[in-house]
mmCIF file of C-alpha atoms (C1' of nucleotides) in Angstrom:
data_model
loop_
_atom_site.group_PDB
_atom_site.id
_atom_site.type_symbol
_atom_site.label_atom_id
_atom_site.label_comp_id
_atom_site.label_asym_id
_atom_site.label_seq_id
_atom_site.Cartn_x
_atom_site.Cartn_y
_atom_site.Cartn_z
ATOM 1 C CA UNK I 1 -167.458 56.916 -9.886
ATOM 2 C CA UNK I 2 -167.274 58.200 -6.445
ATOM 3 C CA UNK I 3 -167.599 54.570 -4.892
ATOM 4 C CA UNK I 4 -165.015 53.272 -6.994
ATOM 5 C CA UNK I 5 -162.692 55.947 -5.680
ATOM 6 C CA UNK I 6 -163.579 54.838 -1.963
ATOM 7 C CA UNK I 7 -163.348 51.212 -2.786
ATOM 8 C CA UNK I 8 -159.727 51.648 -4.237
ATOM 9 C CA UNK I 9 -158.391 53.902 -1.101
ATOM 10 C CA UNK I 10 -160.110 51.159 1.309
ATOM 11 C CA UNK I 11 -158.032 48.312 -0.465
ATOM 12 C CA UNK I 12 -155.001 50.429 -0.614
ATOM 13 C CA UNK I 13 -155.231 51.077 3.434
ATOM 14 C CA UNK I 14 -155.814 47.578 3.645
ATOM 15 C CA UNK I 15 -152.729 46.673 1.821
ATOM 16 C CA UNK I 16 -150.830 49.390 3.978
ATOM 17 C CA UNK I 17 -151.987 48.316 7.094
ATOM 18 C CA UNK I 18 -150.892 44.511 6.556
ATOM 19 C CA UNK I 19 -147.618 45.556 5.081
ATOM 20 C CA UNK I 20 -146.739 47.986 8.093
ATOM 21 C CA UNK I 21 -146.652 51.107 5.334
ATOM 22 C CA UNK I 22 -147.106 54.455 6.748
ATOM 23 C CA UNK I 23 -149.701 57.502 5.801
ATOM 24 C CA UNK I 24 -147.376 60.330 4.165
ATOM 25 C CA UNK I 25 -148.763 63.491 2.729
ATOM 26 C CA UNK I 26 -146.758 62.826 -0.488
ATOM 27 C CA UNK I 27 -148.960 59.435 -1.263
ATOM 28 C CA UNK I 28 -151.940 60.747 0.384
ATOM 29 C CA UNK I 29 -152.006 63.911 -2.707
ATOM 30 C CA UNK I 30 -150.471 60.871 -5.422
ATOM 31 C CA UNK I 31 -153.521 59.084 -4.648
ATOM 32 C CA UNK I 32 -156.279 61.944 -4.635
ATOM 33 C CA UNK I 33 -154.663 63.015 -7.940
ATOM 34 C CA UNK I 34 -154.204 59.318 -9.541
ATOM 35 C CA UNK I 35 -157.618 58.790 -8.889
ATOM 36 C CA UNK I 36 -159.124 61.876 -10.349
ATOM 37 C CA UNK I 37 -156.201 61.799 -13.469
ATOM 38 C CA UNK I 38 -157.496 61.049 -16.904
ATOM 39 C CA UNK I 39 -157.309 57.514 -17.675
ATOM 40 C CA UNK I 40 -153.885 56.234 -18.939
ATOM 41 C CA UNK I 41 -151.739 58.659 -17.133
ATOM 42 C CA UNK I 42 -147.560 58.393 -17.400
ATOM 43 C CA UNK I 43 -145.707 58.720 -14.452
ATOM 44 C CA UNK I 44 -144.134 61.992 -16.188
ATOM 45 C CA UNK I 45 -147.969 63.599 -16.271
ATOM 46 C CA UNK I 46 -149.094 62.451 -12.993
ATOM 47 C CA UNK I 47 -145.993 64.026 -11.172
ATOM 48 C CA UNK I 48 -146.640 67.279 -12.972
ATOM 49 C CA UNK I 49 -150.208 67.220 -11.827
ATOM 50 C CA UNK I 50 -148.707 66.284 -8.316
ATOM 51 C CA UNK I 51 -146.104 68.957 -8.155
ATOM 52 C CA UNK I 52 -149.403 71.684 -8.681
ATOM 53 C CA UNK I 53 -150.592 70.651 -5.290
ATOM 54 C CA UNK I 54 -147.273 69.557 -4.059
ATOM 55 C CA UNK I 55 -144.653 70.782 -5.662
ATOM 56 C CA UNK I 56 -141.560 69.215 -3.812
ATOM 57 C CA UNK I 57 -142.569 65.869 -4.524
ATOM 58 C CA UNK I 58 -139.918 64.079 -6.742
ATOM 59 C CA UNK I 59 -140.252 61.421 -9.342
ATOM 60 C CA UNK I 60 -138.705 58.999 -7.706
ATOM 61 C CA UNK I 61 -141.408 59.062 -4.829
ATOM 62 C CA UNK I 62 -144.441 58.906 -7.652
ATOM 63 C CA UNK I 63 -142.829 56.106 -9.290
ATOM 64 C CA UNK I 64 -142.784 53.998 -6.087
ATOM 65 C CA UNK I 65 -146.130 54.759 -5.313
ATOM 66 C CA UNK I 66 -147.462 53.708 -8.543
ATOM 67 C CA UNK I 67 -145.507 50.323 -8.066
ATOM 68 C CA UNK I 68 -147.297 50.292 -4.378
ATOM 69 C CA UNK I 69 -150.628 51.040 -5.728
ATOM 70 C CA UNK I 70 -150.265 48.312 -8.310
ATOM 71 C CA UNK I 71 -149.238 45.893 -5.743
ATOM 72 C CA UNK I 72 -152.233 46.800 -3.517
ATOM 73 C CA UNK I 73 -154.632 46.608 -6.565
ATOM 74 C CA UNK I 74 -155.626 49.966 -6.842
ATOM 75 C CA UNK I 75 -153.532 50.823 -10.521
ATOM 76 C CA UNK I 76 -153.326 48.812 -13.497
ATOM 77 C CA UNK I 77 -150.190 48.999 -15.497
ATOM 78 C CA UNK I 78 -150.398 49.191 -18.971
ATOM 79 C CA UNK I 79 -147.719 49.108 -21.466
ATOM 80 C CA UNK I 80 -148.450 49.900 -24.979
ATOM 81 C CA UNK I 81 -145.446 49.314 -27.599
ATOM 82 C CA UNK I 82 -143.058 51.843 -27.480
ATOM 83 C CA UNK I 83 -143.299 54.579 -24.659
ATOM 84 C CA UNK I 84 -143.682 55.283 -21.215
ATOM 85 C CA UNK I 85 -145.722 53.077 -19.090
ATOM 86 C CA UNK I 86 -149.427 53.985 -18.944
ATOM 87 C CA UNK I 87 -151.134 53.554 -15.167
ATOM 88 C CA UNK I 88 -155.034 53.895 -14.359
ATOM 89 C CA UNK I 89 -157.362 52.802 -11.675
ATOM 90 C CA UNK I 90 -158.345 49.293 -11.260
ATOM 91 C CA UNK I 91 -161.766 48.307 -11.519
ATOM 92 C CA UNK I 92 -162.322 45.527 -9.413
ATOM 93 C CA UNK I 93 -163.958 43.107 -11.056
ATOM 94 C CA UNK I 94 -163.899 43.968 -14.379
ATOM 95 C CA UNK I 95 -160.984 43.660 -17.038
ATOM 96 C CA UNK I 96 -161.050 45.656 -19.946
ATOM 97 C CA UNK I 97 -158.391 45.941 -23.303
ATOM 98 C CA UNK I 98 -157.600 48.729 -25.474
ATOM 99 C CA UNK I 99 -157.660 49.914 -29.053
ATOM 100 C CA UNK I 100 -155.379 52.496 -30.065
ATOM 101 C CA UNK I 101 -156.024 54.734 -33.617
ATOM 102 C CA UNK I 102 -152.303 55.025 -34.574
ATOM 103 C CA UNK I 103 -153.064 58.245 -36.665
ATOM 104 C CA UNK I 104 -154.656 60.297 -33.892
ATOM 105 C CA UNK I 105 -153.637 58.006 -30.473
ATOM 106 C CA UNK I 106 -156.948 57.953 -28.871
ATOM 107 C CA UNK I 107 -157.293 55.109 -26.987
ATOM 108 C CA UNK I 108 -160.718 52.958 -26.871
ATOM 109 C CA UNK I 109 -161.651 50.593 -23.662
ATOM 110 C CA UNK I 110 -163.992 47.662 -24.307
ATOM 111 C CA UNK I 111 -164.684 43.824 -22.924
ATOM 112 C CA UNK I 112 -165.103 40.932 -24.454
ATOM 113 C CA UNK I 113 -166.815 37.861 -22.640
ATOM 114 C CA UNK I 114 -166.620 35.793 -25.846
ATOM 115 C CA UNK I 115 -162.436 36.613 -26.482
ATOM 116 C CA UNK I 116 -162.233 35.859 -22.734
ATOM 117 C CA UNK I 117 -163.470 32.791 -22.364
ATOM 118 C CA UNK I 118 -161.818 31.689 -25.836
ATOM 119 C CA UNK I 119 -158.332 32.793 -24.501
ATOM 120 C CA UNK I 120 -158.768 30.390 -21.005
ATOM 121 C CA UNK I 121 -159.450 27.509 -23.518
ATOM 122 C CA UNK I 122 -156.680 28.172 -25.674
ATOM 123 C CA UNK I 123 -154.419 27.882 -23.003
ATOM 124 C CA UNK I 124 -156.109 24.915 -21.470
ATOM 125 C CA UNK I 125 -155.628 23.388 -24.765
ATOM 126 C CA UNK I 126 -152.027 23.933 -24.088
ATOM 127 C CA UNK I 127 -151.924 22.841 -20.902
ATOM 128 C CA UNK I 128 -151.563 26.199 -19.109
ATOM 129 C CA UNK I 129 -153.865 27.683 -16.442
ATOM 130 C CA UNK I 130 -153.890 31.470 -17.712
ATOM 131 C CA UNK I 131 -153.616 33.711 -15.048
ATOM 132 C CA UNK I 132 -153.652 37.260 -17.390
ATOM 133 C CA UNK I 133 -153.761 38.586 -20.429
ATOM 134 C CA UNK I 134 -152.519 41.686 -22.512
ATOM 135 C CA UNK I 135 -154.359 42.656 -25.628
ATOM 136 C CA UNK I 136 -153.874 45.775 -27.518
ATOM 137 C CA UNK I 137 -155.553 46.401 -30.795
ATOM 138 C CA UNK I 138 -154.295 49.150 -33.650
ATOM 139 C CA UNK I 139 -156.151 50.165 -36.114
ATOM 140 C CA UNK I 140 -157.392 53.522 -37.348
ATOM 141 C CA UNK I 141 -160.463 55.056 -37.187
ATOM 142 C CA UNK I 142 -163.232 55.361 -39.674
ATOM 143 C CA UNK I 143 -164.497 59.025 -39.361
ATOM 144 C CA UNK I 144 -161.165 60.551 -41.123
ATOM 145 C CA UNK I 145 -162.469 63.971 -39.865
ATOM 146 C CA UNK I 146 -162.977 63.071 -36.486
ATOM 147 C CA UNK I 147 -160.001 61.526 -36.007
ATOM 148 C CA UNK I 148 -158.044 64.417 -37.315
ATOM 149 C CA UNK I 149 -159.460 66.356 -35.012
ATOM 150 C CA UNK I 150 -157.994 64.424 -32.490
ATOM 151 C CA UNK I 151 -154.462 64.476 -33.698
ATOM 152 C CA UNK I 152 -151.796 66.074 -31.689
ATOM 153 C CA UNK I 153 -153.924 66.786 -28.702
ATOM 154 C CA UNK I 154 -150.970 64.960 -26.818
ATOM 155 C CA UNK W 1 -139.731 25.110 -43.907
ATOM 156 C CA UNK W 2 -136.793 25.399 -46.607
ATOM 157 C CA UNK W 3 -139.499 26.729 -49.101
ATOM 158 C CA UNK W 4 -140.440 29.422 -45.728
ATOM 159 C CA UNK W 5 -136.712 30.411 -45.766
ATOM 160 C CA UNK W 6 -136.813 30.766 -49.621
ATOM 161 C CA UNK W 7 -140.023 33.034 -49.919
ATOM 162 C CA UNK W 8 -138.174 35.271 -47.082
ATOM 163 C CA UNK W 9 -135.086 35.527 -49.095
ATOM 164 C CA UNK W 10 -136.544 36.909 -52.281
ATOM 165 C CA UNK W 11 -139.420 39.250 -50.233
ATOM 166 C CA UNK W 12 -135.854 40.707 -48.783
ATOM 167 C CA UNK W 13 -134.483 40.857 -52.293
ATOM 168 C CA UNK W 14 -137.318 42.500 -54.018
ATOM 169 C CA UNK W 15 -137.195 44.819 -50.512
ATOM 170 C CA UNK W 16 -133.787 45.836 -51.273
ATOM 171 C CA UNK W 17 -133.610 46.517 -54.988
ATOM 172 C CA UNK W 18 -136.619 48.445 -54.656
ATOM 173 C CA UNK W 19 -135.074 50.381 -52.045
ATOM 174 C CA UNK W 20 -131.815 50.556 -53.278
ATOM 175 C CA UNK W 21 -130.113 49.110 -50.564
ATOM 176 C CA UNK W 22 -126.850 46.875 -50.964
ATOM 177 C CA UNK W 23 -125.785 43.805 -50.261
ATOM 178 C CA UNK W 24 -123.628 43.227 -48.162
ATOM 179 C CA UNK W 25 -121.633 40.032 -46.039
ATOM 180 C CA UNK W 26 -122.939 40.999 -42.996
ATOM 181 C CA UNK W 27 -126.543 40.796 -44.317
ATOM 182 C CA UNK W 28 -126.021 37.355 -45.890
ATOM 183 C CA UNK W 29 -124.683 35.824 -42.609
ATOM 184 C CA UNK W 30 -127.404 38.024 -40.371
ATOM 185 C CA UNK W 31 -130.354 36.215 -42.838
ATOM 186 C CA UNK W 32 -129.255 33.455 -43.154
ATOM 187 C CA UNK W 33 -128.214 32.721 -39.227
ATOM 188 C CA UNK W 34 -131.336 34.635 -38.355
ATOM 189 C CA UNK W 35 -133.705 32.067 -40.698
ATOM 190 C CA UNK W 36 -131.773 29.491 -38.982
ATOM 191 C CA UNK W 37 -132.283 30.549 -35.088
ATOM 192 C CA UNK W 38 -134.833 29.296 -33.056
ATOM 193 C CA UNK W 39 -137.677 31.555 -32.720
ATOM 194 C CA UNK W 40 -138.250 34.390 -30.497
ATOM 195 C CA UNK W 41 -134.351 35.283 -30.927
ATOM 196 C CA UNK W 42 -132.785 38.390 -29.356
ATOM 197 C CA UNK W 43 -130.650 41.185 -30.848
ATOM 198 C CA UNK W 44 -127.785 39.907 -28.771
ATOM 199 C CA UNK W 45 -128.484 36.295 -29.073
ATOM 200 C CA UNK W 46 -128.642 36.563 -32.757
ATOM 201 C CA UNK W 47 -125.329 38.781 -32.168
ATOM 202 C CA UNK W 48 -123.551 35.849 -30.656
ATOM 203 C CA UNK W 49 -124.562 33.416 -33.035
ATOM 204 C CA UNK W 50 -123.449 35.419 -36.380
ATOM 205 C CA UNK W 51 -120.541 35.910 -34.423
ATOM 206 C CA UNK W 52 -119.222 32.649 -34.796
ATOM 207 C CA UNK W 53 -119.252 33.034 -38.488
ATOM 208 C CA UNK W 54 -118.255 36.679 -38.793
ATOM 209 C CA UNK W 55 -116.868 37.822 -35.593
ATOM 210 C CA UNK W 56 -116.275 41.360 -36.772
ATOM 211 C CA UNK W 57 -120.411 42.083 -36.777
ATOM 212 C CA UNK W 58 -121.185 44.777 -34.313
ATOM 213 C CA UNK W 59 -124.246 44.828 -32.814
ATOM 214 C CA UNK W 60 -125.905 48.477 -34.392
ATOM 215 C CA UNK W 61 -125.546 45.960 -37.442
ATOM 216 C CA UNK W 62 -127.388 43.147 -36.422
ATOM 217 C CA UNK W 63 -129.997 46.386 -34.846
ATOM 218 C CA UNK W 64 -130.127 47.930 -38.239
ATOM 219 C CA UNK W 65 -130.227 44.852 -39.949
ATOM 220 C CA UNK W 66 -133.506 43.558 -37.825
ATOM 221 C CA UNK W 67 -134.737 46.869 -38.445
ATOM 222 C CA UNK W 68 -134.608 45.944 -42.575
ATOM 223 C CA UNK W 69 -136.546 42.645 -41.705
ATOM 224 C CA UNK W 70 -138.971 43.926 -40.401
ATOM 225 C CA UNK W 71 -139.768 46.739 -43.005
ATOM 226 C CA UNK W 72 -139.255 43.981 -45.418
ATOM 227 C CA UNK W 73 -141.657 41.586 -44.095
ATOM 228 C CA UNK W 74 -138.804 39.374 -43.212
ATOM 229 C CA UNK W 75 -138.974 39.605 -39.210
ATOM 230 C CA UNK W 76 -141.756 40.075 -36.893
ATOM 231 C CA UNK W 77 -140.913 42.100 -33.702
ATOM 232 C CA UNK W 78 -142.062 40.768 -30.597
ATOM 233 C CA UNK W 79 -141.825 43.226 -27.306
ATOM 234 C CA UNK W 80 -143.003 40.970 -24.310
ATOM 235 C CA UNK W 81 -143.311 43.345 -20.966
ATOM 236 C CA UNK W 82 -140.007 44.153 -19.793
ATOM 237 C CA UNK W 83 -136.583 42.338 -21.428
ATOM 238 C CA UNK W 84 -135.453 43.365 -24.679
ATOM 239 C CA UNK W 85 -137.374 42.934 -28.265
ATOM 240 C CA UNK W 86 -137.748 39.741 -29.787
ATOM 241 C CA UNK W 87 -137.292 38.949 -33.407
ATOM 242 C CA UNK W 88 -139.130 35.855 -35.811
ATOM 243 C CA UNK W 89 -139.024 35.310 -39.481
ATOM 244 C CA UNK W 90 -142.225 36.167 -40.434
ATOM 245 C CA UNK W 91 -144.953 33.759 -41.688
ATOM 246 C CA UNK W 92 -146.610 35.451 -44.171
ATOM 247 C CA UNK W 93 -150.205 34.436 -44.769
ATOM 248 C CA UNK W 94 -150.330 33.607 -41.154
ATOM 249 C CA UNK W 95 -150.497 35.431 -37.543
ATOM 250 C CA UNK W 96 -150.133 34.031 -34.394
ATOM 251 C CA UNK W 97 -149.951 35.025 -30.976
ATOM 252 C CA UNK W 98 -147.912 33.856 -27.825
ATOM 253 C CA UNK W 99 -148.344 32.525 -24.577
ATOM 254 C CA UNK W 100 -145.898 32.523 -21.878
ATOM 255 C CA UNK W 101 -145.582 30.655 -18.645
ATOM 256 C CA UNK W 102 -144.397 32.564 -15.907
ATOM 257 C CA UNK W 103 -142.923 30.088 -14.010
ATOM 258 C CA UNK W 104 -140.772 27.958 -16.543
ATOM 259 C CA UNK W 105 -141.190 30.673 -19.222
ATOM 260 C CA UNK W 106 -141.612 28.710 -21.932
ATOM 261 C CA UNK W 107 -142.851 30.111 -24.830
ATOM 262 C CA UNK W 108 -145.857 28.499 -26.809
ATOM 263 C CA UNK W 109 -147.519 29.994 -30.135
ATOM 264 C CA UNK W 110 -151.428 29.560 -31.155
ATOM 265 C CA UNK W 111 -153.883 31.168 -33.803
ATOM 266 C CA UNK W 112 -157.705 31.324 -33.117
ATOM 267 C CA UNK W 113 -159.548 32.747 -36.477
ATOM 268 C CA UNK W 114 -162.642 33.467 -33.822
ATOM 269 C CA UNK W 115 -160.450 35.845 -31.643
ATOM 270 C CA UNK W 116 -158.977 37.394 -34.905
ATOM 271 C CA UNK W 117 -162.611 37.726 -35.927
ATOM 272 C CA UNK W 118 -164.131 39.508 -32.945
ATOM 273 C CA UNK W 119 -161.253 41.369 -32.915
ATOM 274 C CA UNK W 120 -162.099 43.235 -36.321
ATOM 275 C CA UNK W 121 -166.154 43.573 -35.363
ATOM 276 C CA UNK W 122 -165.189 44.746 -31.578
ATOM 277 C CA UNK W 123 -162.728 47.834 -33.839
ATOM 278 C CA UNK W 124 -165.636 48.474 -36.415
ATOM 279 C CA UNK W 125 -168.227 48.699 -33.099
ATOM 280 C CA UNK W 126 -166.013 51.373 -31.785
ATOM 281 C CA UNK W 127 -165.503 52.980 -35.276
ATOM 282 C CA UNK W 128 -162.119 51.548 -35.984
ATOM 283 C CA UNK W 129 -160.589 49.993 -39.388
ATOM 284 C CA UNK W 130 -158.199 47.390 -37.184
ATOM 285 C CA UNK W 131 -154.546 46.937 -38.547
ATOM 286 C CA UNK W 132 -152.662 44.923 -36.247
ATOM 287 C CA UNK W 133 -152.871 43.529 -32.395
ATOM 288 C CA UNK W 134 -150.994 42.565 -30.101
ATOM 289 C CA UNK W 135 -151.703 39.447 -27.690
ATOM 290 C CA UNK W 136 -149.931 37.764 -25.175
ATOM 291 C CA UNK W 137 -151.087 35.501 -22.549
ATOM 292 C CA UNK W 138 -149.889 34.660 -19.201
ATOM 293 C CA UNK W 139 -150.557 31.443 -17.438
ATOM 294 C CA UNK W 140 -148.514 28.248 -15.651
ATOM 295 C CA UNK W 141 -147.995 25.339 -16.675
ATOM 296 C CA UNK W 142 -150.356 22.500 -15.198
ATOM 297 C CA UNK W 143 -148.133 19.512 -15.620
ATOM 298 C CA UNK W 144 -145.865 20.874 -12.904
ATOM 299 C CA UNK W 145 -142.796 18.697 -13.626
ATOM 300 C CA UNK W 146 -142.332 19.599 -17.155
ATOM 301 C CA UNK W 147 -142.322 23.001 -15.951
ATOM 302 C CA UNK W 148 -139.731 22.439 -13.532
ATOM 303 C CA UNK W 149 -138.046 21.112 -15.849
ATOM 304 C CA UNK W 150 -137.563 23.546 -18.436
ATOM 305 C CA UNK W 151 -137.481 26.473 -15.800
ATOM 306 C CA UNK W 152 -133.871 28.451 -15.617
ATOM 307 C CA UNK W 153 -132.889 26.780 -19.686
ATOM 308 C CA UNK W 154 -132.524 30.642 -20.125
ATOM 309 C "C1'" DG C 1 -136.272 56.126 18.829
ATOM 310 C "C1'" DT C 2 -136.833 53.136 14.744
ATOM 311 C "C1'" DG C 3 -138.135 51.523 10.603
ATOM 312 C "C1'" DG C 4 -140.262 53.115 6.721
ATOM 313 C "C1'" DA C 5 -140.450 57.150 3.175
ATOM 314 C "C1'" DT C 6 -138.488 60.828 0.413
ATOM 315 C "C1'" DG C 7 -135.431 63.331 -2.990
ATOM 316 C "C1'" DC C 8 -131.629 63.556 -5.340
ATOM 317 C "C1'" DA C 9 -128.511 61.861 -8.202
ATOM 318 C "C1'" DA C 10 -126.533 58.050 -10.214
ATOM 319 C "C1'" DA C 11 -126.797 53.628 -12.323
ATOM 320 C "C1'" DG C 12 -129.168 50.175 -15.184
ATOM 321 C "C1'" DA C 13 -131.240 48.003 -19.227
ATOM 322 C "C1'" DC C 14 -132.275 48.690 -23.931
ATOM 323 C "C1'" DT C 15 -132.552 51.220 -27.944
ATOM 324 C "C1'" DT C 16 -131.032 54.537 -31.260
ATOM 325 C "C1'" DT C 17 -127.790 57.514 -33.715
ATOM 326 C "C1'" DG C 18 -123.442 60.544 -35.198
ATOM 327 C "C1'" DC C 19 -119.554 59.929 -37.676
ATOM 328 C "C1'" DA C 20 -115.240 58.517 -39.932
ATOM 329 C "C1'" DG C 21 -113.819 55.015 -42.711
ATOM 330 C "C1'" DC C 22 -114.925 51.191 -45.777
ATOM 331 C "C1'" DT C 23 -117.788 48.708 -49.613
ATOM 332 C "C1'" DT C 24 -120.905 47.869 -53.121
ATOM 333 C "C1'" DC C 25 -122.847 49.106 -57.551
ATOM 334 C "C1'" DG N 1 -116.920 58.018 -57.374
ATOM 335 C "C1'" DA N 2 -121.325 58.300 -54.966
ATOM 336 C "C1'" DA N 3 -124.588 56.312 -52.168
ATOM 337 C "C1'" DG N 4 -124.869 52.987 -48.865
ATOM 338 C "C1'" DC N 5 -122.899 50.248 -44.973
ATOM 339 C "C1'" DT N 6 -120.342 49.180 -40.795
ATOM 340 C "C1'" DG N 7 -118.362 49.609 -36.088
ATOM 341 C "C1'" DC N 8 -117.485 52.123 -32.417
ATOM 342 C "C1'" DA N 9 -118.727 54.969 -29.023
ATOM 343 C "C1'" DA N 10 -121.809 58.122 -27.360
ATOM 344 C "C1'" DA N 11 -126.396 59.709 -26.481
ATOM 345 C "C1'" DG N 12 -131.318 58.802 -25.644
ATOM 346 C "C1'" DT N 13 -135.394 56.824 -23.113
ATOM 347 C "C1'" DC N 14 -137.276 54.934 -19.335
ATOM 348 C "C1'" DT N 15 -136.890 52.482 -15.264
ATOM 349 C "C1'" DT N 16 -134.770 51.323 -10.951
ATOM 350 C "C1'" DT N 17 -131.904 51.956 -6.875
ATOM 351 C "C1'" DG N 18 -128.191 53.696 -3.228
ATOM 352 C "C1'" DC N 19 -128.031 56.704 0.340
ATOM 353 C "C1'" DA N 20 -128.304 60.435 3.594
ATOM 354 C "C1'" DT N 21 -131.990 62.711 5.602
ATOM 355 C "C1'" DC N 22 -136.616 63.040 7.244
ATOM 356 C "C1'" DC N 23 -140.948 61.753 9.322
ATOM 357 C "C1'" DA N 24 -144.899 58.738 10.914
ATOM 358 C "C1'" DC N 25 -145.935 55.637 14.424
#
DNA sequence: GTGGATGCAAAGACTTTGCAGCTTC
DNA sequence: GAAGCTGCAAAGTCTTTGCATCCAC
């Protein structure tokens, strides 16, 4: 995924450029760290991995970046249910939803061409242009074992 | 949809004597002004309206009292992005999903049995038993006027 | 220099709960 | 009476912002 890390810091020097933004060390470290993070990082965990390379850098300043990186395209913001908001690269191009196992909390990625497609008709049937979507799915997961093993790894 | 507001009263009733929970005035008035309210009704819209009734209703009432619906069966809870929750009677037997225009944002419901369907397969692929989803979609209107025209009718 | 960026602390927007007093069964 | 409720006010969660200071351009 090393391209996909150089296409998001080209579009978010793009973005800075035509919005007069300036280079700072403190969103120069956000991004390396953003962009290596885990998927589905919280503000919370991405200013503690921050602070281990930076360690002066409040949450204040990692919560703007974030909203600047969405704005430029480079983070997705993702809000399951109840908690903190969840942020993790883009991928240009592609769209992808979730499916959380409510016993254990993993979280699944997949596409679906054929729900896609269905959900601009629906709204054309409405008489909407749909311009996004959220979709979240719960459920939990087969291999009882497995999935215990995965419970409470935060 | 008298026989809808019927079937919720006695799923809340069997709910509550199971539970042994009491009856109370400010339950009768929250049902029945709840059953009553338009859809997609807030804690503190619903607070206002009971109000008029039964002025002395706080609102940790009407909040524990929406709470009870919804572990009854009574009231679905609908979180979209950022304002506060939103609150249904439920329709038991069916499920639908929402989709919001972002300009006028007007509210419109929909089913699709062939989303609902890929939905479960696309869990089971991944090794999921699915138990719930969430979907909302975002769009704008296309007939421009009647979108002006509901725009800003809070 | 100047306008944008940072950190802190405080304020918001909602949600949730502790508790004393009041009601239902 | 005892177990549940209710209302108020206070505390939690998270998110967002005001402001004095700092730094990139």
């Amino acid at each position: 995924m090393q391209d996909r890390a150089e296409e998001l810091k080209s579009l978010l020097a793009k973005h800075m450029s035509e919005h007069n933004l300036k280079r700072t060390r403190q969103r120069d470290v956000i991004l390396e760290t953003f962009l290596r993070s885990d998927d589905h990082t919280t503000i919370d965990g991405l200013l503690e991995a921050v602070q281990e390379v930076y360690p002066a850098v409040g949450y204040a300043t990692v919560y703007r970046t974030l909203r600047l990186f969405v704005a430029a395209g480079v983070a997705k913001e993702r809000r399951f249910g109840d908690g903190p908001a969840m942020y993790e690269p883009a991928e240009p191009d592609h769209h992808h939803d979730h499916l959380l196992c409510t016993k254990c909390g993993r979280i699944f990625e997949f596409e679906d061409p054929i729900i896609e497609e269905r959900q601009v008709s629906i709204a054309k049937g409405l008489g909407v242009r749909l311009t996004s979507h959220r979709m979240t799915l719960f459920g939990e997961c087969i291999d009882k074992e497995a999935c215990a093993r995965h419970t409470r790894k935060r």
